[in-house]
Short mmCIF file of C-alpha atoms in Angstrom, two decimals:
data_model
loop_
_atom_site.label_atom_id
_atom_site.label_comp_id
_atom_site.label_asym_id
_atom_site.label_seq_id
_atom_site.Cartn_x
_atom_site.Cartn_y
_atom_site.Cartn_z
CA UNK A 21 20.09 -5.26 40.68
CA UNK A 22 17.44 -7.81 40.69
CA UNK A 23 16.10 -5.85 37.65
CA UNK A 24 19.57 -6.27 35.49
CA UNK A 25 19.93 -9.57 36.06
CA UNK A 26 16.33 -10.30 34.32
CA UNK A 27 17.52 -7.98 31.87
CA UNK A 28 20.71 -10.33 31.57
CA UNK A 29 19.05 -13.30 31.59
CA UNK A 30 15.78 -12.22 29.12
CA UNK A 31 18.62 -11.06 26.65
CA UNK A 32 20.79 -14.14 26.89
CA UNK A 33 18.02 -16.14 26.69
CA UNK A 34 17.17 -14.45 23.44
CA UNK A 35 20.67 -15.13 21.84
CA UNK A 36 20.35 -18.58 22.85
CA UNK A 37 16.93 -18.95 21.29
CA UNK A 38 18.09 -16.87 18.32
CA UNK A 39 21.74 -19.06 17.98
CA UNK A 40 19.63 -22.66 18.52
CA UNK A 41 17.19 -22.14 15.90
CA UNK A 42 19.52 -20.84 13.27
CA UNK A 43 21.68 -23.65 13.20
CA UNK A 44 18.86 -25.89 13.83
CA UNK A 45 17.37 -24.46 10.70
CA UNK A 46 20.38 -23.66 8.67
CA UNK A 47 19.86 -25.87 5.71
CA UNK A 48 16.63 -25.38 3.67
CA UNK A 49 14.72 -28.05 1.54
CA UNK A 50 15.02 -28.23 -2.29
CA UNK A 51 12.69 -25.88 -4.30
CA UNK A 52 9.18 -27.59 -3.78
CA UNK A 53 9.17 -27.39 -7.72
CA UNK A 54 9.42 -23.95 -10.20
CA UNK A 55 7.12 -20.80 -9.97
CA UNK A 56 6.36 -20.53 -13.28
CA UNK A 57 5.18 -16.86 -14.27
CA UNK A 58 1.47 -17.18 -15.66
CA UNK A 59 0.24 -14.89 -18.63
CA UNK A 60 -3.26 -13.47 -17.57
CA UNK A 61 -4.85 -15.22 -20.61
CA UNK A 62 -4.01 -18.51 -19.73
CA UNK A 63 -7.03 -18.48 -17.10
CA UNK A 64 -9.93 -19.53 -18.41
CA UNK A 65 -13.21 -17.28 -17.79
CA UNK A 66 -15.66 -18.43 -14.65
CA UNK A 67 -18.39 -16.42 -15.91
CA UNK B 2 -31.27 7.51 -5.35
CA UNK B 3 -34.04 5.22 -4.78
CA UNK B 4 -32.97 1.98 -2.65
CA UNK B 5 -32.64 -0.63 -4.50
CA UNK B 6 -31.73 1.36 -7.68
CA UNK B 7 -28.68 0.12 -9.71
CA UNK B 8 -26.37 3.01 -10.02
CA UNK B 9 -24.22 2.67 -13.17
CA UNK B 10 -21.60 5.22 -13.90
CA UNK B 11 -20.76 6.26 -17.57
CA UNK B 12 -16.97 5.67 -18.79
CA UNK B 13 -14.52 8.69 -17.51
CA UNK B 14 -17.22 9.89 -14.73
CA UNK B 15 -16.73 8.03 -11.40
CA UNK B 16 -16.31 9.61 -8.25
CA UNK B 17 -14.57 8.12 -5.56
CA UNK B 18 -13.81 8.61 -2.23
CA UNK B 19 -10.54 7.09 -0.46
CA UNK B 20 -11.01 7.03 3.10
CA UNK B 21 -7.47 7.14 5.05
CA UNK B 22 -5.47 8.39 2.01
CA UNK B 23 -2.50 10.02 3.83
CA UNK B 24 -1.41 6.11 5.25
CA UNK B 25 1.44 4.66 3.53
CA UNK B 26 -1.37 1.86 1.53
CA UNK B 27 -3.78 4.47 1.22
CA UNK B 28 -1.44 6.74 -0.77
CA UNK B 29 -0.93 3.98 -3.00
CA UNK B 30 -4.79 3.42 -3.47
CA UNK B 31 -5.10 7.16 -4.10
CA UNK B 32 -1.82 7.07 -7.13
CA UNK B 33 -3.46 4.22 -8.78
CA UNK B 34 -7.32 5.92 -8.78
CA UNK B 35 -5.51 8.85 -9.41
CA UNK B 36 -3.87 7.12 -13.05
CA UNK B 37 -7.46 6.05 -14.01
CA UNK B 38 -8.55 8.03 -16.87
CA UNK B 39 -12.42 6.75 -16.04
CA UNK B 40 -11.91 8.86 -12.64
CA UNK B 41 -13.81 12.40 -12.98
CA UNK B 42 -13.34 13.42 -9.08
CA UNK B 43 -11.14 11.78 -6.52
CA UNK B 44 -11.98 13.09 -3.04
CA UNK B 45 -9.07 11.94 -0.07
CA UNK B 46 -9.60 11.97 3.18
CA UNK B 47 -8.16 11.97 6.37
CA UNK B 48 -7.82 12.57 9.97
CA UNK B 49 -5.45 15.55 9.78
CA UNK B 50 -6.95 17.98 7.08
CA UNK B 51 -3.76 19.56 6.32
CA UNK B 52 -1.64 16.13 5.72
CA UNK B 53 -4.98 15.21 3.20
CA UNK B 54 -4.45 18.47 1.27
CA UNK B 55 -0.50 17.83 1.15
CA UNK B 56 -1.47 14.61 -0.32
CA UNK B 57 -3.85 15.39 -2.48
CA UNK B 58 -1.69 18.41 -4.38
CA UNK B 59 1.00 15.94 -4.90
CA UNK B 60 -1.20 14.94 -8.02
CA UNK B 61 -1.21 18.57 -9.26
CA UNK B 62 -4.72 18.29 -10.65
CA UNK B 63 -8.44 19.92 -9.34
CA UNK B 64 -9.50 15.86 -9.91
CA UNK B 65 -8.19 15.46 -6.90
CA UNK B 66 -9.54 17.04 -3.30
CA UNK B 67 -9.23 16.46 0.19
CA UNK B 68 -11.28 16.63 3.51
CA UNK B 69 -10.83 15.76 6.95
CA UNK B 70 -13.07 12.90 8.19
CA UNK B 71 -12.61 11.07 11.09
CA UNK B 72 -14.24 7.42 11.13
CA UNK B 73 -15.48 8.07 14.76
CA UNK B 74 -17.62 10.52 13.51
CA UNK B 75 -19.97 8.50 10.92
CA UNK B 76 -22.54 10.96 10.01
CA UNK B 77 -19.61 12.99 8.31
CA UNK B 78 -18.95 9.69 6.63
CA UNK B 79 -22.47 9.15 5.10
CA UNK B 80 -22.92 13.04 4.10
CA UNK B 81 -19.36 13.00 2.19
CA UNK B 82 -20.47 9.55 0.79
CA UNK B 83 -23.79 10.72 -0.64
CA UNK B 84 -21.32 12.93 -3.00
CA UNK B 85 -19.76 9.75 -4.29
CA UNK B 86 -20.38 6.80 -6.24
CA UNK B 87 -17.65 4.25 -4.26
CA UNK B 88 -16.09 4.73 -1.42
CA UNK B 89 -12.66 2.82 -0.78
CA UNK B 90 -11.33 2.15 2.85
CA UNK B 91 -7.70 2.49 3.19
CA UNK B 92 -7.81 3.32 7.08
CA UNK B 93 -6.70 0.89 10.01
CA UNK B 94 -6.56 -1.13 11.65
CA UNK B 95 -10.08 -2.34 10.46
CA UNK B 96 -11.14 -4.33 13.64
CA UNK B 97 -11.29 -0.94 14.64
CA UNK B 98 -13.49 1.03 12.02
CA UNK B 99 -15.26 -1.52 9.48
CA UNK B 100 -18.59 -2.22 11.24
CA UNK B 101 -19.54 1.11 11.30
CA UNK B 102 -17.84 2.20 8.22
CA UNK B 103 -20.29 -0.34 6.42
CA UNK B 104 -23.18 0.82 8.42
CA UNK B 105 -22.56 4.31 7.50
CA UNK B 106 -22.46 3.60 3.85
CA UNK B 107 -25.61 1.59 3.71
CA UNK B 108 -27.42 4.66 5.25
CA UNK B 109 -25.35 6.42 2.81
CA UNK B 110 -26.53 4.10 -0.38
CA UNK B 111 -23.03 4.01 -1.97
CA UNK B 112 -20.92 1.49 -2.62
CA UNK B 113 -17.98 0.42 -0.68
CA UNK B 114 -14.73 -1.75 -0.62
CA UNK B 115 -12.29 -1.82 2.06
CA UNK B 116 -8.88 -3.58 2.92
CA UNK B 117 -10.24 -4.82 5.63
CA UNK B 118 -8.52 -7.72 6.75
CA UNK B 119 -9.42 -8.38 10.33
CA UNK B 120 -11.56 -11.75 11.03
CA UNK B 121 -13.01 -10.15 14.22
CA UNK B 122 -15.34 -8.01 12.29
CA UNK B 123 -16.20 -10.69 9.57
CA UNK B 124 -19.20 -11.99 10.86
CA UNK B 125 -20.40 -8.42 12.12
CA UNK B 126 -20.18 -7.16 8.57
CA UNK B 127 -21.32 -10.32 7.09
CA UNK B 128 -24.88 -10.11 8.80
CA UNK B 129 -25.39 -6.51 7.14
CA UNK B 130 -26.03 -8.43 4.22
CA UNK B 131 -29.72 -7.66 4.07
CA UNK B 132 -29.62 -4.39 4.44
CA UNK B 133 -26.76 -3.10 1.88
CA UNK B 134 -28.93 -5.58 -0.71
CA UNK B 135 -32.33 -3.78 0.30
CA UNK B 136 -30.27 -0.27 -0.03
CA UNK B 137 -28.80 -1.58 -3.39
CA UNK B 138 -25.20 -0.66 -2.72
CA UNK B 139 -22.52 -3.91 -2.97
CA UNK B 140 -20.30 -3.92 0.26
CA UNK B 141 -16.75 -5.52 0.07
CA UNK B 142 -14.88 -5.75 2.51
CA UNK B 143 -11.83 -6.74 2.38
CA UNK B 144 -10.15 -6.72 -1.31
CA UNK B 145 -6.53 -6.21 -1.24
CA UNK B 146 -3.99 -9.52 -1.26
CA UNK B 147 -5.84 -11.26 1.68
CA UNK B 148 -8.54 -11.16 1.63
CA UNK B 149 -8.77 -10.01 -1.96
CA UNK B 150 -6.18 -11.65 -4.36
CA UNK B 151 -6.52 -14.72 -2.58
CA UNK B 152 -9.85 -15.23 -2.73
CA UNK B 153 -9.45 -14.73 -6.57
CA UNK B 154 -6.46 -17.27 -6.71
CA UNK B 155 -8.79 -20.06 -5.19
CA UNK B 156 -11.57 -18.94 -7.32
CA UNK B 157 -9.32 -19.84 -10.11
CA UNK B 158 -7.66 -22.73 -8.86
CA UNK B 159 -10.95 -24.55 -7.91
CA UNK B 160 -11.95 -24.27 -11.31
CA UNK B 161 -9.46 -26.27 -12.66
CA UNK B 162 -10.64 -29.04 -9.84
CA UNK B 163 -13.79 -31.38 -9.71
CA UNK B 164 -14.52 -31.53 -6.01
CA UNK B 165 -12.55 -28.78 -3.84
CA UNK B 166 -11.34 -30.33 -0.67
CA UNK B 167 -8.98 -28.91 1.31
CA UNK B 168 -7.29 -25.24 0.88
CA UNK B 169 -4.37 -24.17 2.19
CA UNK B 170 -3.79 -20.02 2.09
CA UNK B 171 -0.14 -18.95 3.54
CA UNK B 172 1.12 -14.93 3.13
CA UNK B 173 4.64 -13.88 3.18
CA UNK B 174 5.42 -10.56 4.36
CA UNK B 175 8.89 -8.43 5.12
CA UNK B 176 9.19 -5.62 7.91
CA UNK B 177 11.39 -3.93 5.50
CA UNK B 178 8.13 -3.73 3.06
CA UNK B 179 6.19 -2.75 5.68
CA UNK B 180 2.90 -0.82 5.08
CA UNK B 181 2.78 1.67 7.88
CA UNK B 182 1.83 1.58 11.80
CA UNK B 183 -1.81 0.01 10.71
CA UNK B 184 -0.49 -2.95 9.10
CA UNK B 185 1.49 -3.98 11.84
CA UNK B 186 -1.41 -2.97 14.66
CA UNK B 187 -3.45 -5.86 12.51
CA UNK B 188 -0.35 -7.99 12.39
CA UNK B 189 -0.07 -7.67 15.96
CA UNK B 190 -3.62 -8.43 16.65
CA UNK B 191 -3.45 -10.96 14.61
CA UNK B 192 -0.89 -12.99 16.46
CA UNK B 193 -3.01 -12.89 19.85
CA UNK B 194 -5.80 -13.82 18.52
CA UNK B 195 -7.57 -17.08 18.07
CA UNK B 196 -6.26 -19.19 14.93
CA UNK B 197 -9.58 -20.02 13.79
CA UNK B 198 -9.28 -22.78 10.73
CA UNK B 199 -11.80 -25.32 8.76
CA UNK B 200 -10.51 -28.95 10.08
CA UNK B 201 -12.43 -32.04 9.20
CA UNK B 202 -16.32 -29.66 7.95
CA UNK B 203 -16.29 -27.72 11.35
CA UNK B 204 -14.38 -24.76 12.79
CA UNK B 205 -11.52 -25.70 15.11
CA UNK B 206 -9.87 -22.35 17.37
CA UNK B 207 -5.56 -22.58 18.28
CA UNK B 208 -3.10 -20.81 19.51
CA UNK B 209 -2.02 -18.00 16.47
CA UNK B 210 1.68 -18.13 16.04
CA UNK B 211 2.07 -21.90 16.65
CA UNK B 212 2.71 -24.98 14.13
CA UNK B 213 5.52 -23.78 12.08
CA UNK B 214 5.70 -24.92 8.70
CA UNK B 215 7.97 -23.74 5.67
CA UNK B 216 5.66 -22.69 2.61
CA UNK B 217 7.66 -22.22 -0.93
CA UNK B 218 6.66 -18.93 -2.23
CA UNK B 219 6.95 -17.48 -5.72
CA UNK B 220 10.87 -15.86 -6.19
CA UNK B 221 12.28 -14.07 -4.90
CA UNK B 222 10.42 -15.12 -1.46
CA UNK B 223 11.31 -18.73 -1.91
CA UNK B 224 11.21 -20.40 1.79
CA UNK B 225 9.45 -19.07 4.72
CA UNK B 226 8.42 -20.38 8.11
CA UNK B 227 4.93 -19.67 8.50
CA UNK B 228 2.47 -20.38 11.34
CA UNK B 229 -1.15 -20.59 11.89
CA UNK B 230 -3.33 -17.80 11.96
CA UNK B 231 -6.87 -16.76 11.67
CA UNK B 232 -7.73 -14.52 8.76
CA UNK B 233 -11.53 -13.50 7.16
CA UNK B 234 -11.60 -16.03 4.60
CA UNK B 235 -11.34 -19.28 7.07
CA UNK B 236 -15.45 -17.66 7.53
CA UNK B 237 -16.34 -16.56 3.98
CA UNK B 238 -14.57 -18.99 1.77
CA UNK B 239 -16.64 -22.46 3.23
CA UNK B 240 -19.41 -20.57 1.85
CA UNK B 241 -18.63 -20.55 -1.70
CA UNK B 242 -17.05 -24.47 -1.25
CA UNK B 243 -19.75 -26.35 0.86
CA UNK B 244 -17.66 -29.56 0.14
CA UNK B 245 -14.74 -27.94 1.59
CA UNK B 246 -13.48 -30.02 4.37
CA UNK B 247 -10.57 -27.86 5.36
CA UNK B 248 -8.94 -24.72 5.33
CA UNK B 249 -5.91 -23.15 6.91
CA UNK B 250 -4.36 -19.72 7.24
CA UNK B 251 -0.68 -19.08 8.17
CA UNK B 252 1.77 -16.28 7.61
CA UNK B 253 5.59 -15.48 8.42
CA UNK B 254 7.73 -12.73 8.13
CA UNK B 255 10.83 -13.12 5.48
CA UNK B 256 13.33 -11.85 8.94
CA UNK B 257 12.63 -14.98 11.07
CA UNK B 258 14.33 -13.50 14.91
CA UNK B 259 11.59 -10.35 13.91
CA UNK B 260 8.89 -13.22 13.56
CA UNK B 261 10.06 -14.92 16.33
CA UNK B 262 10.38 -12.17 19.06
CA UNK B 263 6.62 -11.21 17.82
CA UNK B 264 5.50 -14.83 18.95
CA UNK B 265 6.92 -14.77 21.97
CA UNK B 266 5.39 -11.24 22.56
CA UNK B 267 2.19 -12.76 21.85
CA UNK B 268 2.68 -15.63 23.96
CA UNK B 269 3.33 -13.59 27.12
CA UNK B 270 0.17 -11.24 26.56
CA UNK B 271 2.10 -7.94 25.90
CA UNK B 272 -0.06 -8.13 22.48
CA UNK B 273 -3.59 -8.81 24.16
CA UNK B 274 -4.92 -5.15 23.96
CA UNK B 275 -4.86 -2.41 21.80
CA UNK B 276 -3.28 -0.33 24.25
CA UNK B 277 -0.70 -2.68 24.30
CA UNK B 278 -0.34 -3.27 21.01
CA UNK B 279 0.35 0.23 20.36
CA UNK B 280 2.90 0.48 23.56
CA UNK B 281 4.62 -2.54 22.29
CA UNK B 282 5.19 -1.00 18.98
CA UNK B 283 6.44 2.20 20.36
CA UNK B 284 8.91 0.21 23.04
CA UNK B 285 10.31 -2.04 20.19
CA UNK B 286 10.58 0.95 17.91
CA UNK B 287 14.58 1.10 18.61
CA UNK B 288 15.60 -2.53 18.70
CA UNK B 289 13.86 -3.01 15.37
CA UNK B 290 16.62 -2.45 13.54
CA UNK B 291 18.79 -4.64 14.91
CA UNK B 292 16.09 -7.89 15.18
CA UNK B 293 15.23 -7.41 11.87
CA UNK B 294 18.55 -7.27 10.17
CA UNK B 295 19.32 -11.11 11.73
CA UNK B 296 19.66 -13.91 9.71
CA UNK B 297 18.33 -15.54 8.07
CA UNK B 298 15.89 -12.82 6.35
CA UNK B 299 14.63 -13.32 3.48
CA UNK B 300 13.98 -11.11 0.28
CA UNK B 301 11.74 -7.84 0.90
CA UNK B 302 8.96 -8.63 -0.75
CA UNK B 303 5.48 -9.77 0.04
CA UNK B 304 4.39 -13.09 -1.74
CA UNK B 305 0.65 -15.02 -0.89
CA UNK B 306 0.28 -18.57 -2.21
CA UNK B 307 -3.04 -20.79 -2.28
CA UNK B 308 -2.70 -24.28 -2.37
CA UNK B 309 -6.33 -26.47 -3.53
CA UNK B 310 -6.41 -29.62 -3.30
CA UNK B 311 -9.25 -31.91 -4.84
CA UNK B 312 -10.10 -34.46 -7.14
CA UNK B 313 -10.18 -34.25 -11.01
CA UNK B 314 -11.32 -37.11 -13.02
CA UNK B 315 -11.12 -39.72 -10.21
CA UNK B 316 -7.92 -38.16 -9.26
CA UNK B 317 -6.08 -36.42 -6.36
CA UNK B 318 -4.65 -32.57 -7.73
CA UNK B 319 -3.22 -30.21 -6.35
CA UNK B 320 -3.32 -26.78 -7.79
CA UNK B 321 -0.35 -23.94 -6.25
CA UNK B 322 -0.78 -20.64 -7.47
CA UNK B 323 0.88 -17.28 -6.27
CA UNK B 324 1.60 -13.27 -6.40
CA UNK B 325 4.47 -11.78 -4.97
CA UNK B 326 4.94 -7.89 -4.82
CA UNK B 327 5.85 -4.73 -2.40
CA UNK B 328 2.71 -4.89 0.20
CA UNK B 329 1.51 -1.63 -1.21
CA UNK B 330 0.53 -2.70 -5.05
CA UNK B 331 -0.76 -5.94 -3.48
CA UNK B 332 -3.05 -4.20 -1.33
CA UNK B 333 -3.47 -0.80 -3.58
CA UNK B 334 -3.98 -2.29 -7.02
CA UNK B 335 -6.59 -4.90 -6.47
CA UNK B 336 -9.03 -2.82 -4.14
CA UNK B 337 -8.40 0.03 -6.73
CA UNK B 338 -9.70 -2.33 -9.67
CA UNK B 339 -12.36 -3.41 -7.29
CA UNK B 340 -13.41 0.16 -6.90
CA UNK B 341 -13.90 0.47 -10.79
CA UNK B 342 -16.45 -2.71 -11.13
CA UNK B 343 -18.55 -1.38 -8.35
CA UNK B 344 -18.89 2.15 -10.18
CA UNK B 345 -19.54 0.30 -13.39
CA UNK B 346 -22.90 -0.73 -11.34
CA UNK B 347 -22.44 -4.48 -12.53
CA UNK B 348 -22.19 -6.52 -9.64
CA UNK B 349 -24.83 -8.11 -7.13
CA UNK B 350 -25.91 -5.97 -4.15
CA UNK B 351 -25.26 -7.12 -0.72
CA UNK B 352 -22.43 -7.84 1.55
CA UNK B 353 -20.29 -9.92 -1.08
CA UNK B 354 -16.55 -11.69 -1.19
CA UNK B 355 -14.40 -10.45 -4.14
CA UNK B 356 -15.13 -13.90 -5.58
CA UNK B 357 -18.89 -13.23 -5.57
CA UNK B 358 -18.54 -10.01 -6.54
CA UNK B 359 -16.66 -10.18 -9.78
CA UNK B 360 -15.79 -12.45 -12.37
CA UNK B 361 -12.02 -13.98 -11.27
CA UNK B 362 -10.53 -14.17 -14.21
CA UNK B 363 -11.06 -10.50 -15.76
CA UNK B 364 -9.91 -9.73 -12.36
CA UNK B 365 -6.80 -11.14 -12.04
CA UNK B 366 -6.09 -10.05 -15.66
CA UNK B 367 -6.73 -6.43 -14.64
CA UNK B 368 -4.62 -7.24 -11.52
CA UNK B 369 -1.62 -8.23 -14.08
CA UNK B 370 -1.73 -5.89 -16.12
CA UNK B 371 -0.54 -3.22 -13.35
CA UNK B 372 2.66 -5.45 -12.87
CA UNK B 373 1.33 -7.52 -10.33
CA UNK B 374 3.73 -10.89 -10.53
CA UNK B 375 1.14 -14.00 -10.81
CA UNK B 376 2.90 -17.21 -10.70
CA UNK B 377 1.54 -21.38 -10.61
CA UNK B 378 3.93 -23.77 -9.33
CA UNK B 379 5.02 -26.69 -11.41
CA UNK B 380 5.50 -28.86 -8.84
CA UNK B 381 9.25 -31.00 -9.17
CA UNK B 382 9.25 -34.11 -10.79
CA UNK B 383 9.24 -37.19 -7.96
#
């Protein structure tokens, strides 16, 4: 019995947690800026 | 071969061996060796003979041939590697195997790069590099996306800065692009292990899984919460930069309750052993599913990003540059390419970091060429 209600509690806890942090977090920032895809030859040689 | 000799291999002749070919990555490795035209024999290997055959007749060609080797055994290591001209290291979890996989192919005088990824071992491996430059063989260990591509991203980025200051390297990964059991067994480790990071010229130890932070990743990644971590290049990559006066490591997952319930597991100590590690993953095997399909969860792809930070002309700059892929190309394609330059017999002998190794640039343009997404971030207008 004692072993279910851990269970219980572990689980609800979990939800809680779970529930919390995605309304906390619901809203992400704006793009930090664009991810512009880089042709290889734009790199210049190191060697 | 004499020690010390430079072994170069003629176009269309190298032999390779892929150690752990029948994993999920190691498959991958095998495919893309298997596609090179400059690969005469391709030997896989395994723990279970009959699952390296299996995967070795999936390429319907006599290039390609299997034998069992287990990595406990070494000397059966350093015989089949004595056949070879490069061995490649697909099999995990590295904390595991790497010391003596190196050791093994010094004796043996071949060359070797691994996917090792496991800053436990780092310094173990790093101190063998004496010997592998007496026995003229190059050692790399770890070149797939980190360490590997992101060693080549800073290489790049710090080129384009006068005085390298701080470096920031974050990974985004997905359970649903998940590279087998030995991925997550280093993920795992990895979260109950020390955070080890550069802060302020010295080396600073916290709690792994701590200090959230979002990181923007290349699309379709985007936003991730990421948290600190310790990973082999917070030891190899103040080497290259002695300037540098900090450098971080953190990585997420893309399902955030997955991420979550894996820090908390952490926290607690069920991730503290191996034993438990591997108990842990067969326990959570069933409620996997449902953790990992709750929101929010992101795209399922892999993405890395490296952020340097320095001065150019006087001023502050920031350079962002990225790769997003599936796990398996990110980790398959660049320790593949890495296996070619060691066989061409061009590189420096010793225990090296991809960066030292070869030349970034033709690298990473090698790297592209097999579809690998490379992205720089413009950053938006303030």
């Amino acid at each position: 019995m004692k072993l279910v209600r851990v269970l219980v509690l572990v689980i609800l806890g979990g939800f809680g947690a779970w529930l919390g942090r995605l309304l906390a977090h619901s809203k992400l920032p704006l793009p930090e800026g664009q991810w512009r895809e880089v042709p290889p030859e734009e790199f210049r040689s190191q060697r | 071969m004499a020690r010390g000799a430079t072994r170069r291999v003629p176009f269309a002749a190298m032999k390779v061996l892929v150690v752990g070919a029948t994993g999920a990555v190691g498959r991958r490795v095998a495919s893309e060796l298997a596609q090179s035209e400059q690969v005469e024999r391709l030997v896989l290997t395994g723990r279970d003979n009959g699952r390296a055959e299996r995967t070795a007749s999936l390429f319907g060609t006599d290039r390609v041939t299997a034998e069992a080797l287990d990595l406990h055994d070494p000397s059966r290591l350093v015989s089949l590697a004595r056949a070879v001209d490069v061995v490649v290291c697909a099999a995990g979890p590295h904390y595991l195997y790497e010391v003596d996989a190196v050791r093994a192919l010094i004796d043996a005088g071949t060359h070797y790069v691994s996917l090792c990824d496991d800053h436990s071992v780092t310094h173990r491996v790093r101190s063998m590099h004496d010997a592998a430059r007496d026995a003229g063989v190059t050692i790399v260990s770890g070149c797939g996306l980190s360490p590997g591509l992101t060693n080549v991203l800073i290489a790049i980025a710090a080129a384009e800065v006068d005085d390298v200051e701080e470096i920031d390297i974050a990974v985004a990964a997905s359970s649903a692009d998940s590279a087998g059991d030995a991925t997550t067994l280093h993920f795992l480790a990895q979260m109950s292990e020390p955070a080890v990071a550069l802060s302020d010229h010295s080396i600073e130890a916290g709690r792994a899984g701590t200090a959230p932070r979002l990181v923007y990743f290349p699309d379709p990644v985007g936003w991730v919460e990421t948290f600190r971590s310790g990973h082999p290049e917070i030891a190899t990559v103040p080497d290259v930069y002695p300037g540098l006066r900090s450098l971080r490591f953190r990585i997420g997952l893309t399902e955030r309750a997955a991420m979550d319930v894996i820090r908390a597991s952490a926290a607690t100590g069920l991730l503290a052993t191996e034993k438990r590690r591997r108990l842990w993953m067969k326990m959570s095997e069933p409620l996997r599913p449902v953790v990992e399909a709750l929101p929010p969860r992101g795209a399922p792809w892999t993405a890395a990003r490296v952020d340097v930070r320095g001065r150019s002309d006087g001023r502050p700059v920031t350079i962002s540059l990225g790769v997003v892929d599936h796990l398996a190309n990110l980790a398959a394609v660049p320790v593949a390419r890495a296996a070619h330059e060691l066989a061409a017999g061009t590189t420096k002998h010793g225990v090296l970091v991809p960066e030292e190794a070869f030349d970034p640039t033709t690298f990473l343009n090698a790297i592209a060429q097999r579809g690998i997404r490379v992205a720089r971030l413009d950053p938006a207008p303030v």
